[in-house]
Short mmCIF file of C-alpha atoms in Angstrom, two decimals:
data_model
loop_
_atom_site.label_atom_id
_atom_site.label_comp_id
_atom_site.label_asym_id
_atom_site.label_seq_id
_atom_site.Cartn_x
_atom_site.Cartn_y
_atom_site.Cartn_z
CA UNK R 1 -10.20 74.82 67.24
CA UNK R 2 -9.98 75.65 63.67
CA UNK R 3 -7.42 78.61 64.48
CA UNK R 4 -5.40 75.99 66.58
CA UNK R 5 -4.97 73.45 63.75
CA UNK R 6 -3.98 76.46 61.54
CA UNK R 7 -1.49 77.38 63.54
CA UNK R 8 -0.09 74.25 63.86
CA UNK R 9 -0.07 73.33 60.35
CA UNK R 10 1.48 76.63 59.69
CA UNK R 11 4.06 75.82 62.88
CA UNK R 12 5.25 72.68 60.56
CA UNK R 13 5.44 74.54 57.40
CA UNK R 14 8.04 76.41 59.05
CA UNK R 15 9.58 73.82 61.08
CA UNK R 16 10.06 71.87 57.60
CA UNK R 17 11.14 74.98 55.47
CA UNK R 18 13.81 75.85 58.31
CA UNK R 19 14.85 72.58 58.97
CA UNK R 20 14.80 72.57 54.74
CA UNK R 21 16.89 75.83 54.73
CA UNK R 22 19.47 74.09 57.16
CA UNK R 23 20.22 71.32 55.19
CA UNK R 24 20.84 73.49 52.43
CA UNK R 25 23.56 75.16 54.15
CA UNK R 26 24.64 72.17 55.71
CA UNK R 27 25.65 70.42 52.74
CA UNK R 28 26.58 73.35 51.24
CA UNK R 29 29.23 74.17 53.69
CA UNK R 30 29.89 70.27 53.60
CA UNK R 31 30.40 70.28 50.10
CA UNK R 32 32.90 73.16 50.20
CA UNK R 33 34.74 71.62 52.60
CA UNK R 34 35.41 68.18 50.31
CA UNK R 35 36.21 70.27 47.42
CA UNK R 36 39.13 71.86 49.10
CA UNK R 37 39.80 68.76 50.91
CA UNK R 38 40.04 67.33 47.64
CA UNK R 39 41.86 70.31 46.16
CA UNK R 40 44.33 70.13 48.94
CA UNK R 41 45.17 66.41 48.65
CA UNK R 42 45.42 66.75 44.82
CA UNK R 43 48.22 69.89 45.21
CA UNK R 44 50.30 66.99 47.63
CA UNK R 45 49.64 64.34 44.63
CA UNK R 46 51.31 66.57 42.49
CA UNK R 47 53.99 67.62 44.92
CA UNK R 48 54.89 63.89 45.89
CA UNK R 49 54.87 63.26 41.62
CA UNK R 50 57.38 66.10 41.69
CA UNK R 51 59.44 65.09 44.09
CA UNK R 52 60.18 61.41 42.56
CA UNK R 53 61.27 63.15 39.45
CA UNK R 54 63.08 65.19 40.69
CA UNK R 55 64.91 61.87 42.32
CA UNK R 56 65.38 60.91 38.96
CA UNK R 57 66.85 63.79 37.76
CA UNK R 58 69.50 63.76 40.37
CA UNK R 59 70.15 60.21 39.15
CA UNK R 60 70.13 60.90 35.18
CA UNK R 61 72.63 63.60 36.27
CA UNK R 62 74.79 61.17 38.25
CA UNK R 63 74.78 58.54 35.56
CA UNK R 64 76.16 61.49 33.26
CA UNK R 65 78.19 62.22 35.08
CA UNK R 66 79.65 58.71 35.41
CA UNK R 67 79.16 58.12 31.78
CA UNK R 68 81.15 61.39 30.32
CA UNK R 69 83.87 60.41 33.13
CA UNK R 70 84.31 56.79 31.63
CA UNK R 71 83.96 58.27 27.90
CA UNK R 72 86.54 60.53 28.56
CA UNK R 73 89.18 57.55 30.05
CA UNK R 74 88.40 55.67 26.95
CA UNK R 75 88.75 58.15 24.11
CA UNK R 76 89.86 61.55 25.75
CA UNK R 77 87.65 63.31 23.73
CA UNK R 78 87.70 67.27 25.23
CA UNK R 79 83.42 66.53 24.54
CA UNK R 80 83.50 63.85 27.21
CA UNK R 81 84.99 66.47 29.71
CA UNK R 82 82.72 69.24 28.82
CA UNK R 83 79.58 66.32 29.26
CA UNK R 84 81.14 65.90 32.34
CA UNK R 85 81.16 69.31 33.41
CA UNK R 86 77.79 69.52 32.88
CA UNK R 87 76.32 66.97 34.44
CA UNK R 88 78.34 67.64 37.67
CA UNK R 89 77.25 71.22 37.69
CA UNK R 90 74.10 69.99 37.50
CA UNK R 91 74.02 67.65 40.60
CA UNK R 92 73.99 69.53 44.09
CA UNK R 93 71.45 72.05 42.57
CA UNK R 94 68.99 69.25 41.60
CA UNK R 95 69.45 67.83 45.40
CA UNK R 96 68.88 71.64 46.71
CA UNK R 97 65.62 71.48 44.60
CA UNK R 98 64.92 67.80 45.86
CA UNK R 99 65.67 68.96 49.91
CA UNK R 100 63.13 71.79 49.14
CA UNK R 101 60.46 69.93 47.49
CA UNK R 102 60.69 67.31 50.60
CA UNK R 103 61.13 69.81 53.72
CA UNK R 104 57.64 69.12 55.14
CA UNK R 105 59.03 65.76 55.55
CA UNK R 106 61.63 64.71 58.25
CA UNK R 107 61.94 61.15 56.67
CA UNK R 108 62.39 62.61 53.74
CA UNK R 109 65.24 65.30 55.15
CA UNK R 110 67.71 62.80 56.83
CA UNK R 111 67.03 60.69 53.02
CA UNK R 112 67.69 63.90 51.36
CA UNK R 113 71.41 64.33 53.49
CA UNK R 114 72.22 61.19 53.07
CA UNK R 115 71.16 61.50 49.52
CA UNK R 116 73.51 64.76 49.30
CA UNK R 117 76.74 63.02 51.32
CA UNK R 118 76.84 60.34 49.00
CA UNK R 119 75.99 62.59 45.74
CA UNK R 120 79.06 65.18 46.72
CA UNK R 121 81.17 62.10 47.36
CA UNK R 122 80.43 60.37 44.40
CA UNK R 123 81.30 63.35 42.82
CA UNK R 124 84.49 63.84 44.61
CA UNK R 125 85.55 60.37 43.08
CA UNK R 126 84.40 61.38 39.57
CA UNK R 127 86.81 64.30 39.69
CA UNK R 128 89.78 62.89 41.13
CA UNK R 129 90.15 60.18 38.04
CA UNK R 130 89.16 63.19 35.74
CA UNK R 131 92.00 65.20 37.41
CA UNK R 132 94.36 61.76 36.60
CA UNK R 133 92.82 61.75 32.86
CA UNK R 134 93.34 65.43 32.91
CA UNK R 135 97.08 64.90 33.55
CA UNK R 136 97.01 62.48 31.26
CA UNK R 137 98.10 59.63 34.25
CA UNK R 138 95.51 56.74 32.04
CA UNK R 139 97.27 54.29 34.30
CA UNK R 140 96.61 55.68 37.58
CA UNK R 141 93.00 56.34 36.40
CA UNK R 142 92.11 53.14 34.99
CA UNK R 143 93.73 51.94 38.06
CA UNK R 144 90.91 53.99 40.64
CA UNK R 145 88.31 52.85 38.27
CA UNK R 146 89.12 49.48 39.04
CA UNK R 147 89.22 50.15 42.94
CA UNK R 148 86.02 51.99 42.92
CA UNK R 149 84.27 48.94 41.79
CA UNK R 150 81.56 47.94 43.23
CA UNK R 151 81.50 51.48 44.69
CA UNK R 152 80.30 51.88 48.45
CA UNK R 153 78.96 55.45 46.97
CA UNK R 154 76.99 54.25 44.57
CA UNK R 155 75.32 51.79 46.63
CA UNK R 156 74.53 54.50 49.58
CA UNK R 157 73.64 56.74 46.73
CA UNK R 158 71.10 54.26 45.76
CA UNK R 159 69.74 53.25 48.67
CA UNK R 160 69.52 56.41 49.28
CA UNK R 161 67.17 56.99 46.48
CA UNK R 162 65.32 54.05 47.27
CA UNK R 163 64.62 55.07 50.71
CA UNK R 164 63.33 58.74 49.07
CA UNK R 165 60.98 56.74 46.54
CA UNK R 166 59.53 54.15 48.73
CA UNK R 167 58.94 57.29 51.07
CA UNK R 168 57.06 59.04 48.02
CA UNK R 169 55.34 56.29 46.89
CA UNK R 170 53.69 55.65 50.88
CA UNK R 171 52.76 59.33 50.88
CA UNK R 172 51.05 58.76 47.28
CA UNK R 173 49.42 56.03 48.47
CA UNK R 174 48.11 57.85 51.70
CA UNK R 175 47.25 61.05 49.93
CA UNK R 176 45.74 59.14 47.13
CA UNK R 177 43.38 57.52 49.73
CA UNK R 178 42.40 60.89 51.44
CA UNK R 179 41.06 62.19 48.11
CA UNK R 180 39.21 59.34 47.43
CA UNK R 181 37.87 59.28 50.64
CA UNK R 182 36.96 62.89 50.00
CA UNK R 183 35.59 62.19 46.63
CA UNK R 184 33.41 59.36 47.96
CA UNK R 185 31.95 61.44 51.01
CA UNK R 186 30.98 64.32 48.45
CA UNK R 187 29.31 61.61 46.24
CA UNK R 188 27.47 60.54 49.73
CA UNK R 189 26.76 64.09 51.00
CA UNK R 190 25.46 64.84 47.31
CA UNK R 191 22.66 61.41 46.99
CA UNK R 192 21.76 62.27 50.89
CA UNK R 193 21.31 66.04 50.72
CA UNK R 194 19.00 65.55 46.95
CA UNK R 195 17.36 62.69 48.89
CA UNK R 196 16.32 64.72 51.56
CA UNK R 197 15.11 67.96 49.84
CA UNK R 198 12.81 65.94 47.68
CA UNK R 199 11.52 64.35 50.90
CA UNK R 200 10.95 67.91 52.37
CA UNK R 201 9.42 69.05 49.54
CA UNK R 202 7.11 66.72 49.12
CA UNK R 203 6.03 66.82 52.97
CA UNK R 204 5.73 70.45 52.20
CA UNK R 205 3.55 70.43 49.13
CA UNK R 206 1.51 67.79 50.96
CA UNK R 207 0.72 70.21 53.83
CA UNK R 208 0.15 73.27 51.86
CA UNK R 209 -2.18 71.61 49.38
CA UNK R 210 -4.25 70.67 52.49
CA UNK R 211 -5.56 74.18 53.03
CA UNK R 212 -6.62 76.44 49.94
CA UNK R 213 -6.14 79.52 52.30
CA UNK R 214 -2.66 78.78 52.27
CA UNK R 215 -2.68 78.09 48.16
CA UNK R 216 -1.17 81.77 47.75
CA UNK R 217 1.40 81.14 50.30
CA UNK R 218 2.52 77.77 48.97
CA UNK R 219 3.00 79.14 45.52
CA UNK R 220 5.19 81.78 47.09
CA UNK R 221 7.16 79.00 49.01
CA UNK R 222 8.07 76.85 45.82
CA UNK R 223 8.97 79.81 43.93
CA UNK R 224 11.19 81.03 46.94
CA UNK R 225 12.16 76.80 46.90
CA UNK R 226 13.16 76.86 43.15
CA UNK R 227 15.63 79.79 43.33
CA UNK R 228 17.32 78.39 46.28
CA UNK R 229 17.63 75.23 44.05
CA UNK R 230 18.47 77.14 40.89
CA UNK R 231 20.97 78.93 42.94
CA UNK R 232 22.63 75.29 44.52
CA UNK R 233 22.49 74.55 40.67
CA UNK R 234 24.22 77.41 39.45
CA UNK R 235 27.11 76.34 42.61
CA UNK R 236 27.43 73.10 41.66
CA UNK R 237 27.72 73.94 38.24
CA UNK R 238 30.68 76.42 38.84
CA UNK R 239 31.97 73.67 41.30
CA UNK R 240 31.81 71.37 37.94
CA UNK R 241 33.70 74.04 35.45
CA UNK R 242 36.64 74.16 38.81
CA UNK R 243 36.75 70.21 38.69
CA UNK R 244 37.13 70.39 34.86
CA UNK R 245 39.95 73.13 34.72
CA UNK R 246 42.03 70.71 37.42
CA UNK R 247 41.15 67.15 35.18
CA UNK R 248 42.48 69.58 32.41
CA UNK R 249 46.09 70.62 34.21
CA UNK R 250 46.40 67.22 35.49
CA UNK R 251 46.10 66.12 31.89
CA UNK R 252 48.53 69.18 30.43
CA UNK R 253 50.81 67.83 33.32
CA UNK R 254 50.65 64.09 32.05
CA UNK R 255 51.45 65.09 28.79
CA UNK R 256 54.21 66.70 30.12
CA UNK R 257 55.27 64.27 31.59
CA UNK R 258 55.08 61.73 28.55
CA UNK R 259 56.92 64.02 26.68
CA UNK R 260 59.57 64.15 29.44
CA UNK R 261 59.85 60.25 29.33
CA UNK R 262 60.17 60.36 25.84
CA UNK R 263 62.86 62.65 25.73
CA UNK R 264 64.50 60.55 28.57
CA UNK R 265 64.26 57.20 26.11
CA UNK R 266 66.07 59.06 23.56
CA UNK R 267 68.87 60.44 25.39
CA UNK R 268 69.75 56.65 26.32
CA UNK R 269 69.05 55.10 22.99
CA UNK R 270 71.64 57.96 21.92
CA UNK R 271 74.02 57.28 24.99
CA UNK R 272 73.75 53.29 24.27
CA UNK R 273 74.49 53.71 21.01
CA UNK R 274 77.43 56.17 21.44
CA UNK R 275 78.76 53.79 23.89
CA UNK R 276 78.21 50.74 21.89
CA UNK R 277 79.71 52.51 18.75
CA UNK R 278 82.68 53.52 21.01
CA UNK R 279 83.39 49.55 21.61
CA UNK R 280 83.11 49.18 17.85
CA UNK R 281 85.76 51.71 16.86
CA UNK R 282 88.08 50.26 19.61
CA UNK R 283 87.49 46.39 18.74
CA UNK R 284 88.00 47.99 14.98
CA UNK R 285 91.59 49.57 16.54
CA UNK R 286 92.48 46.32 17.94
CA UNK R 287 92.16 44.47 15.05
CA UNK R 288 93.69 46.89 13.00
CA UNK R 289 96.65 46.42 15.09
CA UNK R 290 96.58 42.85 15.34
CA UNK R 291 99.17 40.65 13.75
CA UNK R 292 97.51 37.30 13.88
CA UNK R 293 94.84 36.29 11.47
CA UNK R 294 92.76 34.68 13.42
CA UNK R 295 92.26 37.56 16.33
CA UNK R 296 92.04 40.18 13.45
CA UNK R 297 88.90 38.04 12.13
CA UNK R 298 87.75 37.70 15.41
CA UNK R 299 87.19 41.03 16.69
CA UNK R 300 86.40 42.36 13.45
CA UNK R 301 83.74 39.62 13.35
CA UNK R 302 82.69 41.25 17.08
CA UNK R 303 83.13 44.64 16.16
CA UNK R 304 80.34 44.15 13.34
CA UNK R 305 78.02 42.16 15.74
CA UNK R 306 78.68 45.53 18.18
CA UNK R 307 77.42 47.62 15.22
CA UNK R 308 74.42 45.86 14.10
CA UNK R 309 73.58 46.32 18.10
CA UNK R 310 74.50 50.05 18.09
CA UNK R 311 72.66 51.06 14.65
CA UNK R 312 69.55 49.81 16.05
CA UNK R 313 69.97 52.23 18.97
CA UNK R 314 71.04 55.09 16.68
CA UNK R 315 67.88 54.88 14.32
CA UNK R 316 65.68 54.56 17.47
CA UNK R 317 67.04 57.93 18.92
CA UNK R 318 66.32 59.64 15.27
CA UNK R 319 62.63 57.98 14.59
CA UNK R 320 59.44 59.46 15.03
CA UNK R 321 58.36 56.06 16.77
CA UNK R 322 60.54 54.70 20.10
CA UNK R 323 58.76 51.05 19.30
CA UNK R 324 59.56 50.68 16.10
CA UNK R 325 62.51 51.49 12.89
CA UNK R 326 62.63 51.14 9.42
CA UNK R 327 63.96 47.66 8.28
CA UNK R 328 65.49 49.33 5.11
CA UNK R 329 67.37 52.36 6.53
CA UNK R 330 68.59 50.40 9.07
CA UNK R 331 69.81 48.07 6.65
CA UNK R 332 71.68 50.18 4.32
CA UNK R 333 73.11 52.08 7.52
CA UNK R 334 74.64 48.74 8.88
CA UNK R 335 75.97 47.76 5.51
CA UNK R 336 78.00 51.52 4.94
CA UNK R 337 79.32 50.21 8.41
CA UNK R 338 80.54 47.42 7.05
CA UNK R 339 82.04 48.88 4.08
CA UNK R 340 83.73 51.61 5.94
CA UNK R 341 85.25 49.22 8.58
CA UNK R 342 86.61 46.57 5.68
CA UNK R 343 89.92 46.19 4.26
CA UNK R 344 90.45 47.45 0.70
CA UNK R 345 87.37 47.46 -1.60
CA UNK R 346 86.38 43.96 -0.43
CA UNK R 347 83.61 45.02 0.41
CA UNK R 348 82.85 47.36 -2.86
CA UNK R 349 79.90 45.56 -4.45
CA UNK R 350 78.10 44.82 -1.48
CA UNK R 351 74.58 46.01 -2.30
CA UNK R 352 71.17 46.23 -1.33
CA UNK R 353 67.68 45.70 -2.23
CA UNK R 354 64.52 46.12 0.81
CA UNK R 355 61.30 47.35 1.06
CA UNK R 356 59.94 49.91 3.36
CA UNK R 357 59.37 48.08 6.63
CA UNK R 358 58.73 48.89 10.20
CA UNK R 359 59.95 46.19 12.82
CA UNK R 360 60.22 46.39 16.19
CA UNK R 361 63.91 46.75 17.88
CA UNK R 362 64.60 43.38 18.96
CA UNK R 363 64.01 41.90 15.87
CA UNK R 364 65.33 44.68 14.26
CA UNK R 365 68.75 43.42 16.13
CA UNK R 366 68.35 39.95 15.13
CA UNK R 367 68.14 40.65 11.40
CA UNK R 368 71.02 43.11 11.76
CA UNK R 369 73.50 40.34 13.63
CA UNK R 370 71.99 37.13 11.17
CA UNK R 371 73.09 39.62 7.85
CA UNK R 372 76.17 41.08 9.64
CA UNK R 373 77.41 36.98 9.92
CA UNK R 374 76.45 36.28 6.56
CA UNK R 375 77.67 39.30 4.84
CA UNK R 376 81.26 38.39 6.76
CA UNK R 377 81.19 34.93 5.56
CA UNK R 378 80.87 35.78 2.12
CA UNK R 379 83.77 38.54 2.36
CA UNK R 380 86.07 36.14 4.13
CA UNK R 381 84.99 32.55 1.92
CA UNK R 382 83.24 33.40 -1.14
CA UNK R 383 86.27 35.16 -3.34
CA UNK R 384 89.72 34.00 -1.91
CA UNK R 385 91.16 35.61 -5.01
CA UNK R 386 89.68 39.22 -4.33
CA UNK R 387 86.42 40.90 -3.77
CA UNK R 388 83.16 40.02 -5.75
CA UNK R 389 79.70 40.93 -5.55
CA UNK R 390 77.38 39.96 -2.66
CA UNK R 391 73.47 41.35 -2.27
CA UNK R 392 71.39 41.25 0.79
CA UNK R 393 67.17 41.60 0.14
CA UNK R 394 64.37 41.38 2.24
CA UNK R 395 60.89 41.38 1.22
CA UNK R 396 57.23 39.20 1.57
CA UNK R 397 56.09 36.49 0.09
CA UNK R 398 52.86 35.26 0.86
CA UNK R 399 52.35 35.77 4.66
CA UNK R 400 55.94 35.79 5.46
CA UNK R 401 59.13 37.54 4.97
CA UNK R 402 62.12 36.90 3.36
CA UNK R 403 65.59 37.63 3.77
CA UNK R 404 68.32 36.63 1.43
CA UNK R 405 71.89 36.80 1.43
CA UNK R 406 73.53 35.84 -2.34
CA UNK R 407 77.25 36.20 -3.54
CA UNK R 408 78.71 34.03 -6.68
CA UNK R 409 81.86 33.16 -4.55
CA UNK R 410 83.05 29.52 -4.46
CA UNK R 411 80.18 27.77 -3.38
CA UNK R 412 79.18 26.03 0.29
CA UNK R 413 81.19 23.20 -0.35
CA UNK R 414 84.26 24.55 -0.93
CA UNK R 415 83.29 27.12 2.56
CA UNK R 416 82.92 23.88 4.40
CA UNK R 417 86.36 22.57 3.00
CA UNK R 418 88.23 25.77 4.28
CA UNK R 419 90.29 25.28 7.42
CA UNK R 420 89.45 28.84 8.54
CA UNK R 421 85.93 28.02 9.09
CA UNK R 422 84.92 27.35 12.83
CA UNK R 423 81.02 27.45 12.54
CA UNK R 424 80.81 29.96 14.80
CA UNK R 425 78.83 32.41 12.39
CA UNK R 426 76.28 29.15 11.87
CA UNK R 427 75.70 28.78 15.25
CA UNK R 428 74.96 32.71 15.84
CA UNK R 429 72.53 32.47 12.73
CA UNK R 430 70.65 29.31 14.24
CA UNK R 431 70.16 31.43 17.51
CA UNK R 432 68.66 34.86 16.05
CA UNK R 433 66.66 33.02 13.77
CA UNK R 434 65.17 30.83 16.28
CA UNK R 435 64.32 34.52 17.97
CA UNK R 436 62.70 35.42 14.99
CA UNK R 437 60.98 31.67 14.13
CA UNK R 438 62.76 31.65 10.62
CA UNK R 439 63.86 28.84 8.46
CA UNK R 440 67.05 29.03 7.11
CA UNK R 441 68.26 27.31 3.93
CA UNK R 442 70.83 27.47 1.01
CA UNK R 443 69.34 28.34 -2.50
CA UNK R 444 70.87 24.96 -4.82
CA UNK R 445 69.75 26.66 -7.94
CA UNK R 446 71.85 29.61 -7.98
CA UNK R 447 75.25 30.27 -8.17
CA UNK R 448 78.03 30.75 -5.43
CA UNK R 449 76.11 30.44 -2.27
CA UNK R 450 72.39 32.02 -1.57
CA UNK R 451 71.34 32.05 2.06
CA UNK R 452 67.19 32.32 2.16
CA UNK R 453 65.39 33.07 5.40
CA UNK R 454 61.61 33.26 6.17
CA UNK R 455 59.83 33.95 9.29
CA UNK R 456 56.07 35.36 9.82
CA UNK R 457 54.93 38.94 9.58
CA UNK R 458 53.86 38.96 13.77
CA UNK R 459 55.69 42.25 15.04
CA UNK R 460 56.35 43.73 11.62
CA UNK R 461 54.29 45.98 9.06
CA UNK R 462 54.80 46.62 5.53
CA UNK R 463 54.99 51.24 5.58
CA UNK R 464 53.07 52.99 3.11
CA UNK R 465 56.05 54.20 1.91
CA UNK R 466 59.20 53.30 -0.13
#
């Protein structure tokens, strides 16, 4: 009887270790399963990232492209053409790249042809007013410029792109799901598999503890137990260092790709503010050429309001910061503008006086167009016999800043009293300084006229340095 219960204790000891052993395997093979499921679903996220920038590339290309073409009509500058060279050479191979990233997909190969017909034919258009410009024949190129507007290209082109993105951004979506799925199932397998090895153990211990005949072969049991655990440590553990080295690529490719879009916000703060300086230098043209007074003032008046606009753009592309410039450099930048672009040396003693401050763009741009108006209004009222001094500063007082704008001209009366003025520049002051919440107001106690603004410190910082 005793010989029967002993053999079917010992029957259950080894029912429990195999059915122990099989779980072991189980999950392990389990496990190894989610982590290349996991793996695999992570190489697509990549992929589908991939392929949307690469979309995007196509595009910046296109846009060069378009934007050399149309730099070129206005200015034929031989750099325009060479831009444009460029950037069309650069085109079809970026959709070659695109069609091979995206081959696994048929949605994604009739986008891709469509995406190629109206790239080439795009391009086909780009060259054939280049070929005018080329020959010089401005009027027959301004002329398809006109016609090609709005362009049936460019909207299949982007629609086209759409389509591709949209496309992406489902398959990120899907494949996004399937790893978390994956992810959650190996957390499950993981808590269940733990779960039940404790539970086995502890029948196991139970039964062997019930016999001291059996002490000997229970010790051997748990030893045998703890390397198979030591050994499902030392797996996990290298399944942990894997995990790590992808969180790390996936990180080294983020940065990457911050880096990228960095680069990208440059390259249009410094094609916005080429562009905008090429308006500038032709409103400066026109009103060099102009016979009547009040156009001249006019577009020179816009042609400074372009600049302000345009230095702020410029200063972003060279700073170290894409949220922020320096208050004083782009100060002093916007007044050698002005002196540059004015008649004579009426502009001669125009001077300035700032400290270092960082301010984000759009205010930066309201500050700019409220001193570019004021600085005007001095030139054009303050000194009808000549030129005279005039001094723009900007500092804090208290918990706000000030900006002031001084000459020792004729006085705001006498401005008032002049026929010429139209109150135009007023009403552009009113509106940037109700962007920035400033006061304005004359300064009574000084001489000439002395324009004082002051509006709080929110979005601006005082730099360490001068």
């Amino acid at each position: 009887m005793e010989d029967s219960a002993q053999r079917r204790r010992t029957f259950w000891q080894i029912a429990l270790l195999s059915a122990g052993f099989a779980i072991l395997i189980a999950i392990g093979a389990m496990a190894l399963y989610l982590v290349n499921v996991a793996r695999t679903e992570a190489t697509w996220v990549v992929h589908t990232i991939e392929a949307e920038n690469q979309v995007s590339r196509v595009l910046l290309e296109i846009r060069r492209a378009e934007s050399a073409a149309r730099g070129l009509l206005l200015t034929q500058n031989p750099q325009f053409l060479a831009e444009y060279d460029r950037a069309a050479a650069e085109v079809l191979p970026a959709i070659d790249t695109l069609a091979s990233l995206t081959a696994d997909n048929p949605i994604q190969v009739r986008n891709v042809a469509e995406f190629r017909d109206a790239g080439a034919m795009r391009l086909q258009e780009l060259q054939a007013y280049v070929d005018l410009i080329k020959r010089n024949d401005l009027t027959a190129a301004t002329a398809t410029v006109r016609q090609s507007l709005p362009s049936e290209t460019v909207n299949r082109i982007r629609d086209a792109s759409a389509a591709m993105l949209k496309e992406e951004d489902r398959l990120h979506a899907q494949r996004s799901a399937v790893a978390d799925r994956s992810r959650a199932l190996f957390a499950i397998l993981t808590i269940s598999g733990a779960t039940l090895i404790v539970l086995l153990g502890g029948l196991s211990i139970f039964l062997v503890r019930r016999t001291s005949r059996e002490r000997d072969n229970a010790s051997q049991q748990l030893r045998d137990t703890n390397v198979n655990l030591e050994a499902m440590v030392d797996a996990r553990t290298a399944d942990l260092r894997e995990a790590n080295e992808g969180i790390r690529i996936a990180r080294d490719r983020y940065a990457a790709l911050a880096a990228e879009r960095e680069m990208l916000l440059r390259e249009v703060n410094h094609r916005v503010g080429n562009s905008l300086q090429i308006i500038a230098s032709l409103l400066h043209l026109q009103a060099a050429n102009s016979t009547e007074d009040d156009v001249k003032a006019a577009l020179t008046n816009a042609m400074g309001r372009v600049a302000a606009v345009a230095q702020v753009h410029r200063r972003l592309y060279t700073s170290h910061d894409l949220k922020s410039v320096m208050l004083n450099q782009y100060l002093e930048a916007l007044l050698e503008d002005l002196r540059r672009s004015a008649e004579g040396n009426r502009m001669s003693r125009l001077t300035l006086t700032s400290e270092a401050i960082e301010i984000d763009p759009d205010r930066a741009v309201a500050i700019g167009i409220i001193v570019n108006e004021l600085v005007m209004n001095a030139v054009k009222y303050a000194y009808p016999d000549g030129a005279g001094p005039i001094h723009v500063e900007i500092g804090t007082e208290r918990e706000q800043f000030v900006l002031a704008i001084s000459d020792q001209g004729v006085g705001l009366d006498q401005v008032h009293q002049d026929p010429r003025s139209t109150g135009m520049g007023q009403r552009i002051v009113g509106a940037m300084a109700g962007k920035l919440g400033a006061t304005v107001a004359p300064d009574p106690c000084r001489q000439g006229t002395r324009i004082v603004l002051r509006f709080p410190r929110t979005g601006l910082a005082v730099a360490t340095g001068k």
